[in-house]
């Protein structure tokens, strides 16, 4: 099984060779099934968890009007949150029951760790953290959320085992 995936614009790839299982096929599967579900870009499985990864990079040369990308806007955040929820269907059908982490890798003009933390906090309020604390008798849909740059992803002790590198 191929475990090196190139993002849709062909600028960066993620090496999931160290994953027990990994896929970039959610979109294809949802399209083939004529589902109107959103999907994350990549999913990888480690010994103890499933990591769902959404990737957005408006800092590449061929980005069309990168200043128009507004990752702090409610509409954009809601779209990224929906991708997590909709991707859970795929994991259920695959029998993947390990704890889930969601990572939004975000690169955009003037992006920094402070703005990514603000985006993370907005996303966290829309994800099922509070719901699972109040319902479900300990069952959890999500364990952790991160919003990181490519450099932060690569420097992370766990995520760095699945490096994101330039295709050049």
Tab-separated table of N, CA, C and O in Angstrom, residues 32-124:
chain	number	residue	atom	x	y	z
A	32	UNK	N	-17.391	8.413	-5.268
A	32	UNK	CA	-17.855	7.186	-5.910
A	32	UNK	C	-19.204	6.734	-5.342
A	32	UNK	O	-20.039	6.184	-6.061
A	33	UNK	N	-19.402	6.994	-4.044
A	33	UNK	CA	-20.653	6.603	-3.389
A	33	UNK	C	-21.730	7.681	-3.522
A	33	UNK	O	-22.829	7.513	-2.997
A	34	UNK	N	-21.388	8.766	-4.212
A	34	UNK	CA	-22.308	9.896	-4.412
A	34	UNK	C	-22.809	10.454	-3.087
A	34	UNK	O	-23.971	10.833	-2.951
A	35	UNK	N	-21.895	10.484	-2.113
A	35	UNK	CA	-22.201	11.056	-0.803
A	35	UNK	C	-21.900	12.549	-0.839
A	35	UNK	O	-20.926	12.975	-1.446
A	36	UNK	N	-22.707	13.314	-0.182
A	36	UNK	CA	-22.426	14.751	-0.103
A	36	UNK	C	-21.730	15.056	1.217
A	36	UNK	O	-22.114	15.953	1.942
A	37	UNK	N	-20.709	14.258	1.493
A	37	UNK	CA	-19.941	14.428	2.721
A	37	UNK	C	-18.622	15.128	2.419
A	37	UNK	O	-18.058	14.974	1.340
A	38	UNK	N	-18.137	15.859	3.386
A	38	UNK	CA	-16.813	16.477	3.296
A	38	UNK	C	-15.792	15.491	3.844
A	38	UNK	O	-16.149	14.555	4.561
A	39	UNK	N	-14.525	15.714	3.544
A	39	UNK	CA	-13.511	14.758	3.986
A	39	UNK	C	-12.203	15.461	4.299
A	39	UNK	O	-11.890	16.487	3.724
A	40	UNK	N	-11.457	14.874	5.213
A	40	UNK	CA	-10.114	15.359	5.501
A	40	UNK	C	-9.184	14.865	4.393
A	40	UNK	O	-9.532	13.958	3.639
A	41	UNK	N	-8.015	15.458	4.318
A	41	UNK	CA	-7.071	15.096	3.257
A	41	UNK	C	-6.389	13.757	3.500
A	41	UNK	O	-6.224	12.969	2.566
A	42	UNK	N	-5.967	13.510	4.734
A	42	UNK	CA	-5.237	12.285	5.043
A	42	UNK	C	-5.682	11.740	6.385
A	42	UNK	O	-6.053	12.492	7.292
A	43	UNK	N	-5.608	10.421	6.514
A	43	UNK	CA	-5.838	9.757	7.798
A	43	UNK	C	-4.704	8.769	7.987
A	43	UNK	O	-4.342	8.040	7.053
A	44	UNK	N	-4.141	8.754	9.176
A	44	UNK	CA	-3.089	7.791	9.467
A	44	UNK	C	-3.324	7.163	10.825
A	44	UNK	O	-3.914	7.774	11.711
A	45	UNK	N	-2.887	5.944	10.953
A	45	UNK	CA	-3.076	5.188	12.186
A	45	UNK	C	-1.721	4.834	12.780
A	45	UNK	O	-0.827	4.349	12.081
A	46	UNK	N	-1.595	5.071	14.092
A	46	UNK	CA	-0.408	4.678	14.840
A	46	UNK	C	-0.814	3.546	15.791
A	46	UNK	O	-1.965	3.116	15.792
A	47	UNK	N	0.111	3.112	16.629
A	47	UNK	CA	-0.216	2.065	17.601
A	47	UNK	C	-1.397	2.461	18.486
A	47	UNK	O	-2.233	1.622	18.800
A	48	UNK	N	-1.467	3.742	18.854
A	48	UNK	CA	-2.468	4.136	19.837
A	48	UNK	C	-3.546	5.085	19.374
A	48	UNK	O	-4.459	5.397	20.141
A	49	UNK	N	-3.484	5.565	18.130
A	49	UNK	CA	-4.471	6.572	17.725
A	49	UNK	C	-4.645	6.661	16.220
A	49	UNK	O	-3.834	6.156	15.457
A	50	UNK	N	-5.710	7.367	15.871
A	50	UNK	CA	-5.986	7.736	14.487
A	50	UNK	C	-5.781	9.247	14.408
A	50	UNK	O	-6.281	9.992	15.253
A	51	UNK	N	-5.037	9.690	13.410
A	51	UNK	CA	-4.808	11.123	13.207
A	51	UNK	C	-5.463	11.512	11.889
A	51	UNK	O	-5.095	10.987	10.823
A	52	UNK	N	-6.442	12.413	11.984
A	52	UNK	CA	-7.111	12.956	10.805
A	52	UNK	C	-6.425	14.276	10.489
A	52	UNK	O	-6.249	15.110	11.385
A	53	UNK	N	-6.032	14.468	9.238
A	53	UNK	CA	-5.243	15.637	8.866
A	53	UNK	C	-5.935	16.401	7.736
A	53	UNK	O	-6.202	15.834	6.669
A	54	UNK	N	-6.191	17.668	7.989
A	54	UNK	CA	-6.668	18.579	6.948
A	54	UNK	C	-5.511	19.517	6.630
A	54	UNK	O	-4.859	20.044	7.541
A	55	UNK	N	-5.245	19.733	5.345
A	55	UNK	CA	-4.086	20.517	4.906
A	55	UNK	C	-4.566	21.671	4.031
A	55	UNK	O	-5.311	21.471	3.073
A	56	UNK	N	-4.144	22.874	4.363
A	56	UNK	CA	-4.454	24.056	3.539
A	56	UNK	C	-3.204	24.920	3.496
A	56	UNK	O	-2.675	25.313	4.531
A	57	UNK	N	-2.750	25.218	2.264
A	57	UNK	CA	-1.549	26.014	2.112
A	57	UNK	C	-1.794	27.117	1.084
A	57	UNK	O	-1.834	26.864	-0.113
A	58	UNK	N	-1.953	28.338	1.571
A	58	UNK	CA	-2.118	29.500	0.690
A	58	UNK	C	-0.806	30.268	0.560
A	58	UNK	O	-0.790	31.398	0.071
A	59	UNK	N	0.288	29.647	0.981
A	59	UNK	CA	1.613	30.277	0.908
A	59	UNK	C	2.458	29.726	-0.231
A	59	UNK	O	3.671	29.837	-0.207
A	60	UNK	N	1.834	29.126	-1.207
A	60	UNK	CA	2.584	28.586	-2.343
A	60	UNK	C	2.499	29.551	-3.512
A	60	UNK	O	1.562	30.336	-3.623
A	61	UNK	N	3.472	29.498	-4.385
A	61	UNK	CA	3.579	30.428	-5.500
A	61	UNK	C	2.315	30.451	-6.355
A	61	UNK	O	1.824	31.511	-6.726
A	62	UNK	N	1.791	29.276	-6.666
A	62	UNK	CA	0.645	29.239	-7.558
A	62	UNK	C	-0.706	29.420	-6.867
A	62	UNK	O	-1.746	29.254	-7.484
A	63	UNK	N	-0.712	29.764	-5.582
A	63	UNK	CA	-1.980	30.028	-4.885
A	63	UNK	C	-2.672	31.205	-5.567
A	63	UNK	O	-2.084	32.265	-5.762
A	64	UNK	N	-3.901	30.976	-5.968
A	64	UNK	CA	-4.675	32.026	-6.621
A	64	UNK	C	-5.208	32.975	-5.568
A	64	UNK	O	-6.004	32.582	-4.726
A	65	UNK	N	-4.738	34.214	-5.586
A	65	UNK	CA	-5.197	35.254	-4.672
A	65	UNK	C	-5.128	34.808	-3.203
A	65	UNK	O	-6.149	34.707	-2.539
A	66	UNK	N	-3.932	34.524	-2.685
A	66	UNK	CA	-3.813	34.015	-1.310
A	66	UNK	C	-4.366	34.970	-0.261
A	66	UNK	O	-4.800	34.528	0.798
A	67	UNK	N	-4.376	36.265	-0.560
A	67	UNK	CA	-4.924	37.224	0.397
A	67	UNK	C	-6.434	37.044	0.571
A	67	UNK	O	-7.010	37.462	1.564
A	68	UNK	N	-7.083	36.410	-0.393
A	68	UNK	CA	-8.525	36.184	-0.314
A	68	UNK	C	-8.873	35.056	0.667
A	68	UNK	O	-10.005	34.971	1.118
A	69	UNK	N	-7.897	34.206	0.977
A	69	UNK	CA	-8.135	33.123	1.934
A	69	UNK	C	-8.161	33.712	3.340
A	69	UNK	O	-7.184	34.297	3.794
A	70	UNK	N	-9.269	33.550	4.015
A	70	UNK	CA	-9.481	34.121	5.350
A	70	UNK	C	-9.739	32.993	6.353
A	70	UNK	O	-10.887	32.692	6.681
A	71	UNK	N	-8.692	32.351	6.848
A	71	UNK	CA	-8.880	31.175	7.706
A	71	UNK	C	-9.530	31.467	9.052
A	71	UNK	O	-9.998	30.546	9.715
A	72	UNK	N	-9.586	32.739	9.443
A	72	UNK	CA	-10.195	33.089	10.730
A	72	UNK	C	-11.701	33.284	10.621
A	72	UNK	O	-12.377	33.370	11.644
A	73	UNK	N	-12.221	33.338	9.392
A	73	UNK	CA	-13.655	33.568	9.211
A	73	UNK	C	-14.463	32.349	9.629
A	73	UNK	O	-14.065	31.209	9.410
A	74	UNK	N	-15.616	32.632	10.214
A	74	UNK	CA	-16.506	31.589	10.719
A	74	UNK	C	-16.856	30.558	9.644
A	74	UNK	O	-16.857	29.354	9.908
A	75	UNK	N	-17.130	31.010	8.438
A	75	UNK	CA	-17.508	30.119	7.341
A	75	UNK	C	-16.387	29.117	7.038
A	75	UNK	O	-16.638	27.933	6.830
A	76	UNK	N	-15.162	29.589	7.024
A	76	UNK	CA	-14.005	28.723	6.744
A	76	UNK	C	-13.810	27.737	7.886
A	76	UNK	O	-13.600	26.535	7.664
A	77	UNK	N	-13.881	28.214	9.109
A	77	UNK	CA	-13.722	27.346	10.283
A	77	UNK	C	-14.807	26.274	10.302
A	77	UNK	O	-14.526	25.093	10.533
A	78	UNK	N	-16.049	26.658	10.020
A	78	UNK	CA	-17.149	25.689	9.999
A	78	UNK	C	-16.912	24.593	8.963
A	78	UNK	O	-17.214	23.420	9.199
A	79	UNK	N	-16.358	24.967	7.832
A	79	UNK	CA	-16.070	23.998	6.771
A	79	UNK	C	-15.014	22.981	7.222
A	79	UNK	O	-15.137	21.780	6.968
A	80	UNK	N	-13.979	23.466	7.901
A	80	UNK	CA	-12.912	22.582	8.377
A	80	UNK	C	-13.435	21.665	9.493
A	80	UNK	O	-13.085	20.490	9.553
A	81	UNK	N	-14.296	22.186	10.347
A	81	UNK	CA	-14.900	21.376	11.409
A	81	UNK	C	-15.775	20.278	10.800
A	81	UNK	O	-15.732	19.124	11.220
A	82	UNK	N	-16.557	20.634	9.784
A	82	UNK	CA	-17.438	19.659	9.120
A	82	UNK	C	-16.629	18.502	8.545
A	82	UNK	O	-17.075	17.347	8.563
A	83	UNK	N	-15.446	18.778	8.063
A	83	UNK	CA	-14.609	17.720	7.496
A	83	UNK	C	-14.290	16.657	8.550
A	83	UNK	O	-14.249	15.461	8.243
A	84	UNK	N	-14.069	17.082	9.791
A	84	UNK	CA	-13.829	16.111	10.860
A	84	UNK	C	-15.060	15.236	11.068
A	84	UNK	O	-14.979	14.007	11.040
A	85	UNK	N	-16.206	15.886	11.291
A	85	UNK	CA	-17.425	15.135	11.553
A	85	UNK	C	-17.741	14.159	10.421
A	85	UNK	O	-18.042	12.986	10.667
A	86	UNK	N	-17.685	14.621	9.197
A	86	UNK	CA	-18.037	13.774	8.055
A	86	UNK	C	-17.040	12.630	7.852
A	86	UNK	O	-17.414	11.556	7.378
A	87	UNK	N	-15.799	12.829	8.228
A	87	UNK	CA	-14.785	11.783	8.073
A	87	UNK	C	-14.971	10.644	9.077
A	87	UNK	O	-14.478	9.532	8.858
A	88	UNK	N	-15.690	10.897	10.150
A	88	UNK	CA	-15.944	9.845	11.138
A	88	UNK	C	-16.728	8.680	10.523
A	88	UNK	O	-16.561	7.533	10.935
A	89	UNK	N	-17.577	8.968	9.541
A	89	UNK	CA	-18.333	7.898	8.882
A	89	UNK	C	-17.382	6.898	8.225
A	89	UNK	O	-17.571	5.683	8.328
A	90	UNK	N	-16.377	7.409	7.542
A	90	UNK	CA	-15.395	6.553	6.880
A	90	UNK	C	-14.670	5.675	7.909
A	90	UNK	O	-14.514	4.470	7.705
A	91	UNK	N	-14.246	6.297	9.011
A	91	UNK	CA	-13.534	5.537	10.043
A	91	UNK	C	-14.416	4.450	10.637
A	91	UNK	O	-13.954	3.333	10.891
A	92	UNK	N	-15.684	4.755	10.849
A	92	UNK	CA	-16.619	3.757	11.373
A	92	UNK	C	-16.739	2.581	10.412
A	92	UNK	O	-16.660	1.421	10.810
A	93	UNK	N	-16.896	2.879	9.124
A	93	UNK	CA	-17.034	1.816	8.130
A	93	UNK	C	-15.749	0.998	7.967
A	93	UNK	O	-15.802	-0.170	7.588
A	94	UNK	N	-14.606	1.600	8.275
A	94	UNK	CA	-13.326	0.895	8.214
A	94	UNK	C	-13.036	0.120	9.510
A	94	UNK	O	-12.030	-0.578	9.593
A	95	UNK	N	-13.892	0.267	10.512
A	95	UNK	CA	-13.683	-0.417	11.791
A	95	UNK	C	-12.574	0.187	12.627
A	95	UNK	O	-12.012	-0.473	13.498
A	96	UNK	N	-12.261	1.450	12.384
A	96	UNK	CA	-11.185	2.133	13.115
A	96	UNK	C	-11.768	2.727	14.401
A	96	UNK	O	-12.571	3.666	14.356
A	97	UNK	N	-11.376	2.173	15.540
A	97	UNK	CA	-11.979	2.565	16.819
A	97	UNK	C	-10.986	3.196	17.800
A	97	UNK	O	-11.354	3.482	18.926
A	98	UNK	N	-9.762	3.410	17.373
A	98	UNK	CA	-8.778	4.035	18.260
A	98	UNK	C	-9.147	5.499	18.495
A	98	UNK	O	-9.899	6.088	17.718
A	99	UNK	N	-8.598	6.101	19.550
A	99	UNK	CA	-8.858	7.536	19.804
A	99	UNK	C	-8.440	8.394	18.609
A	99	UNK	O	-7.425	8.127	17.961
A	100	UNK	N	-9.234	9.427	18.335
A	100	UNK	CA	-9.013	10.320	17.196
A	100	UNK	C	-8.367	11.635	17.616
A	100	UNK	O	-8.778	12.239	18.602
A	101	UNK	N	-7.396	12.057	16.832
A	101	UNK	CA	-6.834	13.401	16.928
A	101	UNK	C	-7.078	14.077	15.589
A	101	UNK	O	-7.008	13.422	14.545
A	102	UNK	N	-7.350	15.370	15.634
A	102	UNK	CA	-7.582	16.130	14.400
A	102	UNK	C	-6.516	17.213	14.318
A	102	UNK	O	-6.336	17.987	15.262
A	103	UNK	N	-5.802	17.247	13.197
A	103	UNK	CA	-4.764	18.250	12.989
A	103	UNK	C	-5.075	19.002	11.701
A	103	UNK	O	-5.243	18.398	10.636
A	104	UNK	N	-5.139	20.310	11.837
A	104	UNK	CA	-5.349	21.206	10.699
A	104	UNK	C	-4.002	21.848	10.423
A	104	UNK	O	-3.510	22.653	11.230
A	105	UNK	N	-3.351	21.455	9.331
A	105	UNK	CA	-2.077	22.048	8.942
A	105	UNK	C	-2.421	23.262	8.090
A	105	UNK	O	-3.040	23.133	7.040
A	106	UNK	N	-2.005	24.420	8.571
A	106	UNK	CA	-2.461	25.678	7.987
A	106	UNK	C	-1.294	26.611	7.707
A	106	UNK	O	-0.558	26.993	8.619
A	107	UNK	N	-1.147	26.953	6.447
A	107	UNK	CA	-0.152	27.925	6.000
A	107	UNK	C	-0.897	29.003	5.221
A	107	UNK	O	-1.659	28.687	4.301
A	108	UNK	N	-0.692	30.258	5.597
A	108	UNK	CA	-1.340	31.356	4.877
A	108	UNK	C	-0.557	32.641	5.129
A	108	UNK	O	0.211	32.728	6.093
A	109	UNK	N	-0.719	33.640	4.256
A	109	UNK	CA	0.033	34.884	4.417
A	109	UNK	C	-0.196	35.493	5.801
A	109	UNK	O	-1.331	35.562	6.276
A	110	UNK	N	0.875	35.868	6.439
A	110	UNK	CA	0.864	36.476	7.774
A	110	UNK	C	0.370	35.533	8.865
A	110	UNK	O	0.007	35.980	9.951
A	111	UNK	N	0.351	34.237	8.583
A	111	UNK	CA	-0.032	33.271	9.607
A	111	UNK	C	1.076	33.118	10.634
A	111	UNK	O	2.254	33.177	10.306
A	112	UNK	N	0.706	32.960	11.892
A	112	UNK	CA	1.670	32.751	12.961
A	112	UNK	C	1.052	31.868	14.032
A	112	UNK	O	-0.128	31.510	13.951
A	113	UNK	N	1.838	31.485	15.029
A	113	UNK	CA	1.354	30.564	16.058
A	113	UNK	C	0.193	31.158	16.847
A	113	UNK	O	-0.716	30.434	17.261
A	114	UNK	N	0.181	32.470	17.033
A	114	UNK	CA	-0.906	33.117	17.783
A	114	UNK	C	-2.218	32.995	17.012
A	114	UNK	O	-3.251	32.617	17.578
A	115	UNK	N	-2.202	33.294	15.732
A	115	UNK	CA	-3.440	33.197	14.947
A	115	UNK	C	-3.887	31.743	14.810
A	115	UNK	O	-5.094	31.457	14.829
A	116	UNK	N	-2.943	30.812	14.704
A	116	UNK	CA	-3.323	29.401	14.624
A	116	UNK	C	-3.963	28.935	15.934
A	116	UNK	O	-4.927	28.161	15.915
A	117	UNK	N	-3.477	29.422	17.072
A	117	UNK	CA	-4.097	29.063	18.363
A	117	UNK	C	-5.501	29.637	18.463
A	117	UNK	O	-6.409	28.993	18.994
A	118	UNK	N	-5.704	30.845	17.956
A	118	UNK	CA	-7.035	31.441	17.968
A	118	UNK	C	-7.986	30.602	17.106
A	118	UNK	O	-9.123	30.320	17.506
A	119	UNK	N	-7.521	30.178	15.940
A	119	UNK	CA	-8.328	29.327	15.064
A	119	UNK	C	-8.613	27.997	15.755
A	119	UNK	O	-9.748	27.498	15.725
A	120	UNK	N	-7.606	27.435	16.385
A	120	UNK	CA	-7.798	26.176	17.124
A	120	UNK	C	-8.882	26.337	18.186
A	120	UNK	O	-9.763	25.483	18.329
A	121	UNK	N	-8.854	27.425	18.932
A	121	UNK	CA	-9.845	27.634	19.990
A	121	UNK	C	-11.253	27.779	19.421
A	121	UNK	O	-12.216	27.265	20.004
A	122	UNK	N	-11.382	28.458	18.301
A	122	UNK	CA	-12.695	28.570	17.651
A	122	UNK	C	-13.182	27.196	17.193
A	122	UNK	O	-14.347	26.847	17.357
A	123	UNK	N	-12.278	26.428	16.607
A	123	UNK	CA	-12.643	25.086	16.151
A	123	UNK	C	-13.029	24.197	17.327
A	123	UNK	O	-14.010	23.445	17.246
A	124	UNK	N	-12.273	24.292	18.406
A	124	UNK	CA	-12.514	23.435	19.565
A	124	UNK	C	-13.925	23.618	20.111
A	124	UNK	O	-14.575	22.657	20.522
